[in-house]
Short mmCIF file of C-alpha atoms and ligand atoms in Angstrom, two decimals:
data_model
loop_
_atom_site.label_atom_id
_atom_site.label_comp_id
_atom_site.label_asym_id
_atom_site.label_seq_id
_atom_site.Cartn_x
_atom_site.Cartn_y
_atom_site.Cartn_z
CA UNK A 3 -135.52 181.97 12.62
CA UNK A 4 -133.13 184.43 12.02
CA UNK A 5 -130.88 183.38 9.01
CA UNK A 6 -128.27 185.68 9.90
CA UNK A 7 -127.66 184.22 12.86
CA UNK A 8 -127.61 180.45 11.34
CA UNK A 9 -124.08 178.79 12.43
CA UNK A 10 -121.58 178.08 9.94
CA UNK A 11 -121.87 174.13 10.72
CA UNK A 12 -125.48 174.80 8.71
CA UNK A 13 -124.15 177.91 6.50
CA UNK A 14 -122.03 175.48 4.39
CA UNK A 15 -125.11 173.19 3.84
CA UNK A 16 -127.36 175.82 2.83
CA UNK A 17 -125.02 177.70 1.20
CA UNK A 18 -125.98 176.65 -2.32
CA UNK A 19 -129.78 177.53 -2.04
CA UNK A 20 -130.66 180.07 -4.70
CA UNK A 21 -132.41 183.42 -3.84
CA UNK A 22 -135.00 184.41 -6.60
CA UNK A 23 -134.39 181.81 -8.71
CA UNK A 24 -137.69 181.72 -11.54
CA UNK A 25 -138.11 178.11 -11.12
CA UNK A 26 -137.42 177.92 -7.49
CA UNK A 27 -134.55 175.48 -8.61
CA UNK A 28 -133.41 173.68 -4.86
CA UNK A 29 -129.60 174.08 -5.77
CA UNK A 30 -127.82 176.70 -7.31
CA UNK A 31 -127.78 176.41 -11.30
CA UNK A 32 -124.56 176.72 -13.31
CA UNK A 33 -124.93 179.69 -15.05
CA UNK A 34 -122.63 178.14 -17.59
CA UNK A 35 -122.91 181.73 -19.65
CA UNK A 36 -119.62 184.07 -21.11
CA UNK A 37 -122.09 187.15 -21.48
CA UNK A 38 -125.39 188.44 -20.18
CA UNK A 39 -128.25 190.16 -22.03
CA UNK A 40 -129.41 193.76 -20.87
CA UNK A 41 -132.94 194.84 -20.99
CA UNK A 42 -132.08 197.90 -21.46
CA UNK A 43 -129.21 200.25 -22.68
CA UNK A 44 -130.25 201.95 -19.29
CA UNK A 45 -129.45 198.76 -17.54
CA UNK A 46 -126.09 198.27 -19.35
CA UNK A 47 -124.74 202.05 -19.00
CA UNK A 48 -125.93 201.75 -15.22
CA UNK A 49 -123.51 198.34 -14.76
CA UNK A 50 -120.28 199.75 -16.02
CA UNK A 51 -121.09 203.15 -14.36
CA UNK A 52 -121.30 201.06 -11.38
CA UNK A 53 -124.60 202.42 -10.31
CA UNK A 54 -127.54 200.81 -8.10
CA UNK A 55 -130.80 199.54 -10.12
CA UNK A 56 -129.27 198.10 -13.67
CA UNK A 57 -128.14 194.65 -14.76
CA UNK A 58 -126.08 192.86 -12.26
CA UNK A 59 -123.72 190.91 -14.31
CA UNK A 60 -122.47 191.56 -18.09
CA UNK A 61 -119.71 189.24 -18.84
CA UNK A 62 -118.37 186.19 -16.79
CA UNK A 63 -115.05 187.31 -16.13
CA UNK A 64 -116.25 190.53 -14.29
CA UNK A 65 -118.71 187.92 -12.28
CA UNK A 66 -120.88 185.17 -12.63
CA UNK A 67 -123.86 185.13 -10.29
CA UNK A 68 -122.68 180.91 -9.16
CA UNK A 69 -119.11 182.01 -8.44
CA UNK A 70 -120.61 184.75 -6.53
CA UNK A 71 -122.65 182.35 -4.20
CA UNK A 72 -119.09 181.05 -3.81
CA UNK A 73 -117.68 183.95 -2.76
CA UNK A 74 -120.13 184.49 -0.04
CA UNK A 75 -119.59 181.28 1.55
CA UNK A 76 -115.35 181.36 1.36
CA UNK A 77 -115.87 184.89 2.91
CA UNK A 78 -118.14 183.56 6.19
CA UNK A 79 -115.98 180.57 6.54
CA UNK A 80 -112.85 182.60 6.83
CA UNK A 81 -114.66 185.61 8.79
CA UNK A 82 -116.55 183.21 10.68
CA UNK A 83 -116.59 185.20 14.53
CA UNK A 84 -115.03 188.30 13.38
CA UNK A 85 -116.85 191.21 14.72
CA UNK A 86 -116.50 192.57 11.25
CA UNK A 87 -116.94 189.32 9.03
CA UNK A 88 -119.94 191.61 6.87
CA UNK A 89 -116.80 193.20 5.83
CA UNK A 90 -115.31 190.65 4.67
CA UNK A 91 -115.29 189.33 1.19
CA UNK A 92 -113.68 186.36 -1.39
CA UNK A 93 -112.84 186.37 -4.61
CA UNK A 94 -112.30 182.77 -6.33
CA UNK A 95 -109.98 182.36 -8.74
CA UNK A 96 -109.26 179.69 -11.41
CA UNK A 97 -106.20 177.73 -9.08
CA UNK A 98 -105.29 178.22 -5.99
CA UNK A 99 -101.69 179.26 -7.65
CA UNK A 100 -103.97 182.45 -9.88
CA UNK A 101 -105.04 183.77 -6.19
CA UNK A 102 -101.50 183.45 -5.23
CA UNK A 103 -100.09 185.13 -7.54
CA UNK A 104 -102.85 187.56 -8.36
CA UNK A 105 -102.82 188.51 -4.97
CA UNK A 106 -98.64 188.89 -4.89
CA UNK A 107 -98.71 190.92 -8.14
CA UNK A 108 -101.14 193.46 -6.94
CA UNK A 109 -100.20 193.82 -3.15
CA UNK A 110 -96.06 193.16 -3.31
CA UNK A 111 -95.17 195.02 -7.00
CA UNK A 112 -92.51 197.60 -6.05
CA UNK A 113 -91.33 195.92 -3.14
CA UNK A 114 -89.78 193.33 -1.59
CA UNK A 115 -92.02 189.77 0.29
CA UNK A 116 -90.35 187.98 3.18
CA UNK A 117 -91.52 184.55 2.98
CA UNK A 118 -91.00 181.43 4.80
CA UNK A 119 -88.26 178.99 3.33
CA UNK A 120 -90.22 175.85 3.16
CA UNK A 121 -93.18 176.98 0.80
CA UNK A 122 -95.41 175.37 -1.97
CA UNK A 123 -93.53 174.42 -4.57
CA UNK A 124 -94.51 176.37 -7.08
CA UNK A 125 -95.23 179.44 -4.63
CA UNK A 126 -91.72 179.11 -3.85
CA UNK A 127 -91.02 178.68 -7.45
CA UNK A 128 -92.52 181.66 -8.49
CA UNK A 129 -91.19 184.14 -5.91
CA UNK A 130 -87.79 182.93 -6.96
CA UNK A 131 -87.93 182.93 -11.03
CA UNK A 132 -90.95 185.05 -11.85
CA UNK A 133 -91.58 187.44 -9.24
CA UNK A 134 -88.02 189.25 -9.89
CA UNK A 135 -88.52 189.41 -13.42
CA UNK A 136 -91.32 191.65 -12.73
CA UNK A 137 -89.43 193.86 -10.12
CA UNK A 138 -89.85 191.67 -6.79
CA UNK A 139 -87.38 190.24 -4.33
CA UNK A 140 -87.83 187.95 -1.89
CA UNK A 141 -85.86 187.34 1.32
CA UNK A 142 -86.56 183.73 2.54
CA UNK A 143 -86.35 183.64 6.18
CA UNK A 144 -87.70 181.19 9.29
CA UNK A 145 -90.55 183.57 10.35
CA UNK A 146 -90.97 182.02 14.12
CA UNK A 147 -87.90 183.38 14.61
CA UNK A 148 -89.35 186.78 15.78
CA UNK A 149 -86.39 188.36 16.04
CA UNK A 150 -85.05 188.33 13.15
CA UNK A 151 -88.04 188.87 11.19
CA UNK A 152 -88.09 192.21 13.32
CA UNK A 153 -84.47 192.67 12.48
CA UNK A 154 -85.09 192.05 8.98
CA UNK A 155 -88.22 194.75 8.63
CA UNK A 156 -86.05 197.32 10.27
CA UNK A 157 -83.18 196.53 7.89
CA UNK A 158 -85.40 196.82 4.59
CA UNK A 159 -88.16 199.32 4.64
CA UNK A 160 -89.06 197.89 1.07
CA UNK A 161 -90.70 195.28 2.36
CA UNK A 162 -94.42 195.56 1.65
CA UNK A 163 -95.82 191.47 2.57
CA UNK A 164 -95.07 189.00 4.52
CA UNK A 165 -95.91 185.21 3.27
CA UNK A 166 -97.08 182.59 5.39
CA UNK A 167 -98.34 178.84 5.69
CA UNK A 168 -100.19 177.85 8.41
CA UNK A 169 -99.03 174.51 8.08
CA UNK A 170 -95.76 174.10 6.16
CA UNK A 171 -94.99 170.95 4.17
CA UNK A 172 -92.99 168.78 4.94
CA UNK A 173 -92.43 169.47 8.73
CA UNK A 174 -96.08 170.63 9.61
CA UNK A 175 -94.47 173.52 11.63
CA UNK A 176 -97.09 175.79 12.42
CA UNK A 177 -96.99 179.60 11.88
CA UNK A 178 -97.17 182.09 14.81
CA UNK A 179 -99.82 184.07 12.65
CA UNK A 180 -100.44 186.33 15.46
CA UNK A 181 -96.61 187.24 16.59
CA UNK A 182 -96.24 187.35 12.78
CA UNK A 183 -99.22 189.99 12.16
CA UNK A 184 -97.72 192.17 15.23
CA UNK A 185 -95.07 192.52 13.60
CA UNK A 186 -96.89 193.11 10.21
CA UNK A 187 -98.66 195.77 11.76
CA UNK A 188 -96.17 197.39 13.49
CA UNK A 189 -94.35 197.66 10.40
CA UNK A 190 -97.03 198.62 7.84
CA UNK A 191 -96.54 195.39 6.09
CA UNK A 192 -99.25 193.10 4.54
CA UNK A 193 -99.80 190.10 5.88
CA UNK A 194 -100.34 187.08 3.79
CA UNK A 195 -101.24 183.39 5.15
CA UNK A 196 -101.98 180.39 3.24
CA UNK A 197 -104.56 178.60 4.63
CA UNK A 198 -105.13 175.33 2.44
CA UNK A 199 -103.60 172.73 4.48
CA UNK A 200 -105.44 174.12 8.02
CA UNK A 201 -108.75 174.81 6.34
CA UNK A 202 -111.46 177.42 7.98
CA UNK A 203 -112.53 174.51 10.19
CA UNK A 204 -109.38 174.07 12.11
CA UNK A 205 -107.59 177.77 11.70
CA UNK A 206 -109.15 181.16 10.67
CA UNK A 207 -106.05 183.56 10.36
CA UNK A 208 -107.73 186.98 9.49
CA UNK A 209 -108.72 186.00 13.71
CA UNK A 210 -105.26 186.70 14.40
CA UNK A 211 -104.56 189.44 12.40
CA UNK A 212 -103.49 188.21 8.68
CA UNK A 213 -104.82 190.55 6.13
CA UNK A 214 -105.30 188.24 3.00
CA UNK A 215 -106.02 184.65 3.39
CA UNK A 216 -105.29 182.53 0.28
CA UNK A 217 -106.66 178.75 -0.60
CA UNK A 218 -105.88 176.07 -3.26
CA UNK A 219 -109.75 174.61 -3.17
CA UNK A 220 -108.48 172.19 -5.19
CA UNK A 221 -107.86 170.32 -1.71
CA UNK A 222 -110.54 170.43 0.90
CA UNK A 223 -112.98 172.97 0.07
CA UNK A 224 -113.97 170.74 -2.51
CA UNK A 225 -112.90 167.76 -0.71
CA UNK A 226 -113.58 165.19 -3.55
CA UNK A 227 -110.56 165.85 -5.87
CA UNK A 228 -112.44 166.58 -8.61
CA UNK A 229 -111.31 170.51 -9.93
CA UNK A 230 -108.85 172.83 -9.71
CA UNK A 231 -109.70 176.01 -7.79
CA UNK A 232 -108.60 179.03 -5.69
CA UNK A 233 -109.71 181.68 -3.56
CA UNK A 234 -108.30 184.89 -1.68
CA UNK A 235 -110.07 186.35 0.86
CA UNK A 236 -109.47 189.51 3.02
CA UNK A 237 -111.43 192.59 3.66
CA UNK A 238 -113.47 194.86 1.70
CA UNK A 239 -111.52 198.26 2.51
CA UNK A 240 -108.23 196.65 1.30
CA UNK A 241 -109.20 194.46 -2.02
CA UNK A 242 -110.42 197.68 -2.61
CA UNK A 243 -107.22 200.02 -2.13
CA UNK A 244 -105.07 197.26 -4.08
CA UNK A 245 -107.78 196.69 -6.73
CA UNK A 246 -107.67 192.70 -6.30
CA UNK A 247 -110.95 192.47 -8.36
CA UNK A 248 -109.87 194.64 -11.06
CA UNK A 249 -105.89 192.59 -11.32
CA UNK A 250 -108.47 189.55 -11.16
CA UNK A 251 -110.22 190.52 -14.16
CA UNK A 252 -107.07 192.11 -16.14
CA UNK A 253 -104.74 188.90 -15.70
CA UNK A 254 -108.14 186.82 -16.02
CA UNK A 255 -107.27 183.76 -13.69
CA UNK A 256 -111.45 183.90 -12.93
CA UNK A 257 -112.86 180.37 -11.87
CA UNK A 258 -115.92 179.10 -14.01
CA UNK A 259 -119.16 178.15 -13.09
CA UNK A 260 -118.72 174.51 -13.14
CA UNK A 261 -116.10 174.46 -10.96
CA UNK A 262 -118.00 176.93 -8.58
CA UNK A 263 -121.00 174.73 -8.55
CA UNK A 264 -118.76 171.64 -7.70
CA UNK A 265 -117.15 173.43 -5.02
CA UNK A 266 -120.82 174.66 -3.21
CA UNK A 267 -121.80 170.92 -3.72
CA UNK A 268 -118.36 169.44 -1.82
CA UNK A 269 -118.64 172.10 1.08
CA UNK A 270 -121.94 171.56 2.41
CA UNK A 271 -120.19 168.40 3.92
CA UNK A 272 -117.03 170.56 4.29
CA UNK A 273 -117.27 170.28 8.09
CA UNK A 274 -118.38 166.83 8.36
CA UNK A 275 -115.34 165.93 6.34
CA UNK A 276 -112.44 168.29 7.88
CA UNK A 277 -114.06 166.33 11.52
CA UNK A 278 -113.07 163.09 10.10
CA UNK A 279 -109.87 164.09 8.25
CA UNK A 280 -108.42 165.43 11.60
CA UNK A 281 -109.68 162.25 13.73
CA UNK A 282 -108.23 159.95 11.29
CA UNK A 283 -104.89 161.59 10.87
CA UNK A 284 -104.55 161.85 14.76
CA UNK A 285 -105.31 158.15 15.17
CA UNK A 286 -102.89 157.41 12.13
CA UNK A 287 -100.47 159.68 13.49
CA UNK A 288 -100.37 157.40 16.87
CA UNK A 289 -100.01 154.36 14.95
CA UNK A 290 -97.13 155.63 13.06
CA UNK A 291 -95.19 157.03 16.08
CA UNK A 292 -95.02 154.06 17.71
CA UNK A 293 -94.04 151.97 14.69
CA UNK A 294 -90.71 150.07 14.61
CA UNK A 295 -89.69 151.39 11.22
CA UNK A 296 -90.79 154.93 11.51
CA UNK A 297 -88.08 157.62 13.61
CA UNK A 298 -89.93 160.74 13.19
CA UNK A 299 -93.59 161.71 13.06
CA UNK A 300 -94.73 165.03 11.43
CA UNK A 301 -98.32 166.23 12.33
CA UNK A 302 -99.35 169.50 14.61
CA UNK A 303 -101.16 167.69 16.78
CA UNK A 304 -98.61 165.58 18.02
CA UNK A 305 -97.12 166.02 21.66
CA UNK A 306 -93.77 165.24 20.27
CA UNK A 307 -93.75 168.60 18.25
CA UNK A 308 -91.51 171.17 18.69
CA UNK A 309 -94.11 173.81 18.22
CA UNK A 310 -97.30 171.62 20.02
CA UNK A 311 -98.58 174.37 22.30
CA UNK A 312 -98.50 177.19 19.45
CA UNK A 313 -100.38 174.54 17.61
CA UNK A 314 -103.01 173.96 20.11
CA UNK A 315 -103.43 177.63 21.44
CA UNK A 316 -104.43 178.26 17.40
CA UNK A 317 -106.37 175.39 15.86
CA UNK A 318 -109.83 174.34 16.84
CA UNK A 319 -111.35 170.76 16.46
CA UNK A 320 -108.48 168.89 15.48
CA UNK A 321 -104.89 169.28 13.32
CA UNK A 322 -106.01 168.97 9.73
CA UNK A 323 -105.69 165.19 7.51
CA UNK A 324 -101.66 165.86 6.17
CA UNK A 325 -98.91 163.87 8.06
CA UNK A 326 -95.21 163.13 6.77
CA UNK A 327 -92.98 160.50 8.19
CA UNK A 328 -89.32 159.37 8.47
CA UNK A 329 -88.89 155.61 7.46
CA UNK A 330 -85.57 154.70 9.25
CA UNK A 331 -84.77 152.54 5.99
CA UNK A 332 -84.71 155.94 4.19
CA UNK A 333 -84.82 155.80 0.65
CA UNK A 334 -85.68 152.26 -0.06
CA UNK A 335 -87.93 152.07 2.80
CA UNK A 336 -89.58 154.66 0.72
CA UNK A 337 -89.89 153.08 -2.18
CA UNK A 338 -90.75 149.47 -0.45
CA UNK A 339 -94.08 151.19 1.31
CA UNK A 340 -95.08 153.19 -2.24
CA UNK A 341 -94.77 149.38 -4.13
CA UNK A 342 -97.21 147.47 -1.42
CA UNK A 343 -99.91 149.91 -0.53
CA UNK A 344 -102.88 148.62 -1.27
CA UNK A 345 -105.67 150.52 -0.42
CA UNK A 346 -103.84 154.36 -0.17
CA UNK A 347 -103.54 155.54 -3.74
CA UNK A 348 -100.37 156.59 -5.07
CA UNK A 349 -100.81 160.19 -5.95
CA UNK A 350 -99.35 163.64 -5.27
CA UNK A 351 -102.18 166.52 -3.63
CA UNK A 352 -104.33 166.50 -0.47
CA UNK A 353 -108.20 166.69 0.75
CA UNK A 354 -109.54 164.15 -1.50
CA UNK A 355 -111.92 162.25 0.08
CA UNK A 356 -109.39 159.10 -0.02
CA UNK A 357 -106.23 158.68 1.14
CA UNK A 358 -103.12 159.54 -0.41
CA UNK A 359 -99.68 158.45 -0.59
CA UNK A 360 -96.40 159.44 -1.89
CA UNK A 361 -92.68 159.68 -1.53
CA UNK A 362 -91.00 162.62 -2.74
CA UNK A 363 -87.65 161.26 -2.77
CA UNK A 364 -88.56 159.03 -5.47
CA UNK A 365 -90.98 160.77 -6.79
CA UNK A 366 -92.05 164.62 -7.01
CA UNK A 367 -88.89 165.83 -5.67
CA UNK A 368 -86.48 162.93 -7.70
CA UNK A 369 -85.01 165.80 -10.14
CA UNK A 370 -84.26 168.33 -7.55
CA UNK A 371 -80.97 168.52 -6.61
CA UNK A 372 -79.73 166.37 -3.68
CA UNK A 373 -78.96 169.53 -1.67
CA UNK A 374 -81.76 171.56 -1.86
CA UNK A 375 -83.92 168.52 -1.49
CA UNK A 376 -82.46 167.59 1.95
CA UNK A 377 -82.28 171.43 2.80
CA UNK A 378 -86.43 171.83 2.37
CA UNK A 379 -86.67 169.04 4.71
CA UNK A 380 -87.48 166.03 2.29
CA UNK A 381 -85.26 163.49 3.39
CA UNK A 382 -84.52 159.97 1.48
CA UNK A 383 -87.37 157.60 3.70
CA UNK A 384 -89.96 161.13 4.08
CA UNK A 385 -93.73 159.61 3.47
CA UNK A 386 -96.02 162.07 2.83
CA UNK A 387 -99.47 160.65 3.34
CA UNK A 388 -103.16 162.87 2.92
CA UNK A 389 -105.34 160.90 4.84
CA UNK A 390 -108.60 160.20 3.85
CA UNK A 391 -112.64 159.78 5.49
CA UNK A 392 -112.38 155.82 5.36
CA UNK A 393 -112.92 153.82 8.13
CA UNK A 394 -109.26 154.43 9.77
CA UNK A 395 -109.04 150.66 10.51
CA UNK A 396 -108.78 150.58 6.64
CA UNK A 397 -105.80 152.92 6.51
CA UNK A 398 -103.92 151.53 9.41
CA UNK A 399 -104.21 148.13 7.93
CA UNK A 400 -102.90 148.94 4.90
CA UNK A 401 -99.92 150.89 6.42
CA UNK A 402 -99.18 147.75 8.86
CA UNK A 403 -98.98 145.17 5.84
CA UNK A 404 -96.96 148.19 3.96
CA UNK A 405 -94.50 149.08 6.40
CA UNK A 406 -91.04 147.46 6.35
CA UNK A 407 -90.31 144.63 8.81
CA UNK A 408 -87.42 145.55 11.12
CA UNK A 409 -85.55 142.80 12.83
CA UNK A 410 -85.87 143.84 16.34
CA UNK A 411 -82.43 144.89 17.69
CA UNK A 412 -80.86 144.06 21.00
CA UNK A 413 -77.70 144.34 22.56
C1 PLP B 131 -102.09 172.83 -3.92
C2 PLP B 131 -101.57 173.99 -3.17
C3 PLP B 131 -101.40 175.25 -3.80
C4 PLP B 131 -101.65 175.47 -5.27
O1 PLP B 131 -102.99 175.32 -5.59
P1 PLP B 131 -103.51 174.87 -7.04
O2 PLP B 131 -104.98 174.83 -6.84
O3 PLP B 131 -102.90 173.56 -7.36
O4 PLP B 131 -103.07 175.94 -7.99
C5 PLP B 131 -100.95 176.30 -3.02
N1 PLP B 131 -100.67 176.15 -1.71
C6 PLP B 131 -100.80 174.97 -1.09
C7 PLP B 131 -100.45 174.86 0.36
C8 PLP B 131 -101.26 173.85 -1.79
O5 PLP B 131 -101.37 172.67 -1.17
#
C-alpha cells in the first residue's frame, strides 16, 4: 500500500509511529533533551549553515525531532485535500495564545488587524492592551458584514491581517471564511482564522482561502484536557517570507516534548472523538431548544440560526461539541443550574473528553463591567456548556434534573 495515499481517518492513528527509530520503539519516544550531541564539527557547522547531510537537530528550541512528528500531522489535518497540502507546514507552539501572538507579531507589526468583535478573551485582550504598545491597531468590526469590511480596507491601506473565528463564542456565529479571504486577497491582506472551536474534522479554512490557521490544542487536538498547547499552520512560501520559525525561536513560546507526545497520543482518536462531540452536542442542542426554561439556543448546526446555511455549505460531519444557552430566569437561573449539576463538571475550557459547564455571568466574566459584558453577548442566564463523549443520555439527564422548573403559563 501506498502510505501516501493513506486517509487522514488512519493518518492520525499512525501518526505517532517512529521512522528509524534504533530500537524499533512502536510509539514515538519523548526526546525529553534541551541539546543534541554532534558527531562531528562537520555535522554541527553543516546544521547552522543550513546545509543537507549534518546533524538534524542541535538545541530544542530550534526543533525537537517529537514536536516535529507533531508538526507533520497538524499540517495534513489542516491541508487535508488541498492540491498543495505537501506545501503546507505547522509549527507548535507552547499555548495556543504563543501561536497567536507569535503569529500577530510577525505578520501584523507596522500595521493595522481588523478583527472580529466577539474574540477569545485574551486574543481580544491582547490586540487591545498589548498589541498597540508595540505599534499595532486594531479596528474591531462584524466581518459578515461584507460591505463594510470592503469599505473599511479601502479606507485604511494599513491594514496588513484580518482575524477570524470560525466559530465565535458566545453566539456560535460562523465566519464567511471564503467571502472573508476574497476580500483578503483582493486587498493584499493576510488572512488569519482561528480554528480551535471547529477543529480540522469539521472545518479546514486554508480550503477556503485563509492563509494562517491558528489552534489552542489545549482543547480537542488533545482532547483529554491534560496540557496546554498551540499550533499555527499555513504554507511553506509564507512562514517563510514572515520568518514565523525564526519569531518562534527568538520570543521562544516552543512546545516541549511531553506535551508533543501527549498530543500524538490524544489525536489518533482525534476523529473518533470530534464524531461523537458533534453527535452529542446536536442531540443536546435539541433537548435544550425545546426546553421550557431555555429562550435561545446557540449551536451552528441548529435550523434556528441566523447564519444555518453558511454553516452547513462549510462544515463537514457535524457542528463541533460547544453550545451556549439563554435560561429565561437569567442570572439566577444561571446560578441554580451551575449549583445542581451533577454529572457536567464545573469548569471553564472545551474538548475535554467530559463535559463541561459554566456560567460566565457568575463566573469568568463576573468582574467585567456590566456593559461590555452584555455588549460581547454574555447575557445574565448565558450557559456555556462543552459537551463531552459520554453516553448523551448521561448529559441530558443531568441537564433535565438541573434545569429550573417553570410553572407552565396560560392565559
Ligand atoms: C483556549 C483558546 C485559545 C487560547 O489557547 P491556550 O492554549 O489557552 O493559550 C485561543 N482561542 C480559542 C478559540 C480558544 O478556545
Amino acid at each position: 500500500m501506498d502510505k501516501s495515499k493513506m486517509h487522514i481517518e488512519s493518518e492520525t492513528v499512525h501518526a505517532d509511529h517512529p521512522t528509524n527509530d534504533p530500537f524499533g520503539s512502536h510509539v514515538m519516544p519523548i526526546y525529553q533533551t534541551s541539546t543534541f550531541r554532534f558527531d562531528t564539527v562537520e555535522d554541527g557547522r553543516k546544521f547552522f549553515a543550513h546545509e543537507e547531510g549534518g546533524a538534524t537537530h542541535s538545541y530544542s528550541r530550534l526543533g525537537n525531532p517529537t514536536v516535529d512528528k507533531l508538526e507533520t500531522i497538524f499540517a495534513r489535518l489542516e491541508g487535508n485535500g488541498l492540491q498543495d497540502q505537501e506545501d503546507i507546514s505547522a509549527l507548535a507552539f507552547s499555548s495556543g495564545m504563543a501561536a497567536i501572538s507569535t503569529a500577530l507579531i510577525a505578520m501584523g507589526q507596522g500595521g493595522s488587524i481588523i478583527a472580529q468583535p466577539a474574540l477569545y478573551g485574551c486574543t481580544g485582550q491582547f490586540l487591545k492592551e498589548e498589541a498597540p504598545k508595540l505599534g499595532m491597531k486594531t479596528h474591531f468590526l462584524d466581518l459578515n458584514d461584507l460591505e463594510a469590511l470592503d469599505e473599511m480596507l479601502m479606507e485604511h491601506s494599513d491594514v496588513n491581517v484580518i482575524y477570524a473565528e470560525t466559530i465565535a463564542n458566545p453566539t456560535m456565529e460562523v465566519a464567511d471564511i471564503s467571502a472573508i479571504a476574497d476580500l483578503a486577497k483582493a486587498y493584499d491582506v493576510i488572512l488569519m482564522v482561528d480554528n480551535t472551536f471547529a477543529t480540522p474534522y469539521h472545518v479546514r479554512p486554508l480550503e477556503y482561502g485563509a492563509d494562517i490557521v491558528l489552534h489552542s490544542a489545549t482543547k480537542y487536538l488533545n482532547g483529554h484536557g491534560t496540557l496546554i498547547g498551540g499550533a499555527l499552520v499555513g504554507r511553506d512560501s509564507l512562514l517563510e517570507e514572515y520568518s514565523l520559525a525564526t519569531y518562534r525561536k527568538n520570543l521562544g513560546g516552543v512546545m516541549s516534548p511531553f506535551e508533543a507526545w501527549l498530543l500524538l497520543n490524544g489525536l489518533k482518536t482525534f476523529n473518533l472523538r470530534m464524531e461523537r462531540h458533534a453527535e452529542n452536542t446536536m442531540e443536546v442542542a435539541e433537548y435544550l431548544e425545546q426546553h421550557e426554561a431555555v429562550s435561545k439556543v446557540f449551536y451552528p448546526g441548529l435550523k434556528s440560526q441566523p447564519n444555518y446555511n453558511l454553516a452547513k455549505s462549510i462544515f463537514e460531519g457535524g457542528y463541533g461539541g460547544v453550545l451556549s444557552f439563554e435560561l429565561k430566569g437569567g442570572f439566577d437561573a444561571g446560578v441554580h443550574v451551575m449549583e445542581n449539576v451533577e454529572f457536567c463538571t464545573l469548569a471553564v475550557s472545551l474538548g475535554t473528553a467530559d463535559t463541561l459547564i459554566q456560567h460566565p455571568a457568575s463566573m469568568t466574566h463576573s468582574v467585567m463591567d456590566e456593559e461590555l459584558r452584555l455588549q460581547a453577548g454574555i447575557t445574565d442566564g448565558l450557559v456555556r456548556l462543552a459537551v463531552g463523549i459520554e453516553r448523551v443520555d448521561d448529559i441530558i439527564a443531568d441537564l433535565k434534573q438541573a434545569l429550573p422548573e417553570i410553572e407552565s403559563v396560560t392565559a
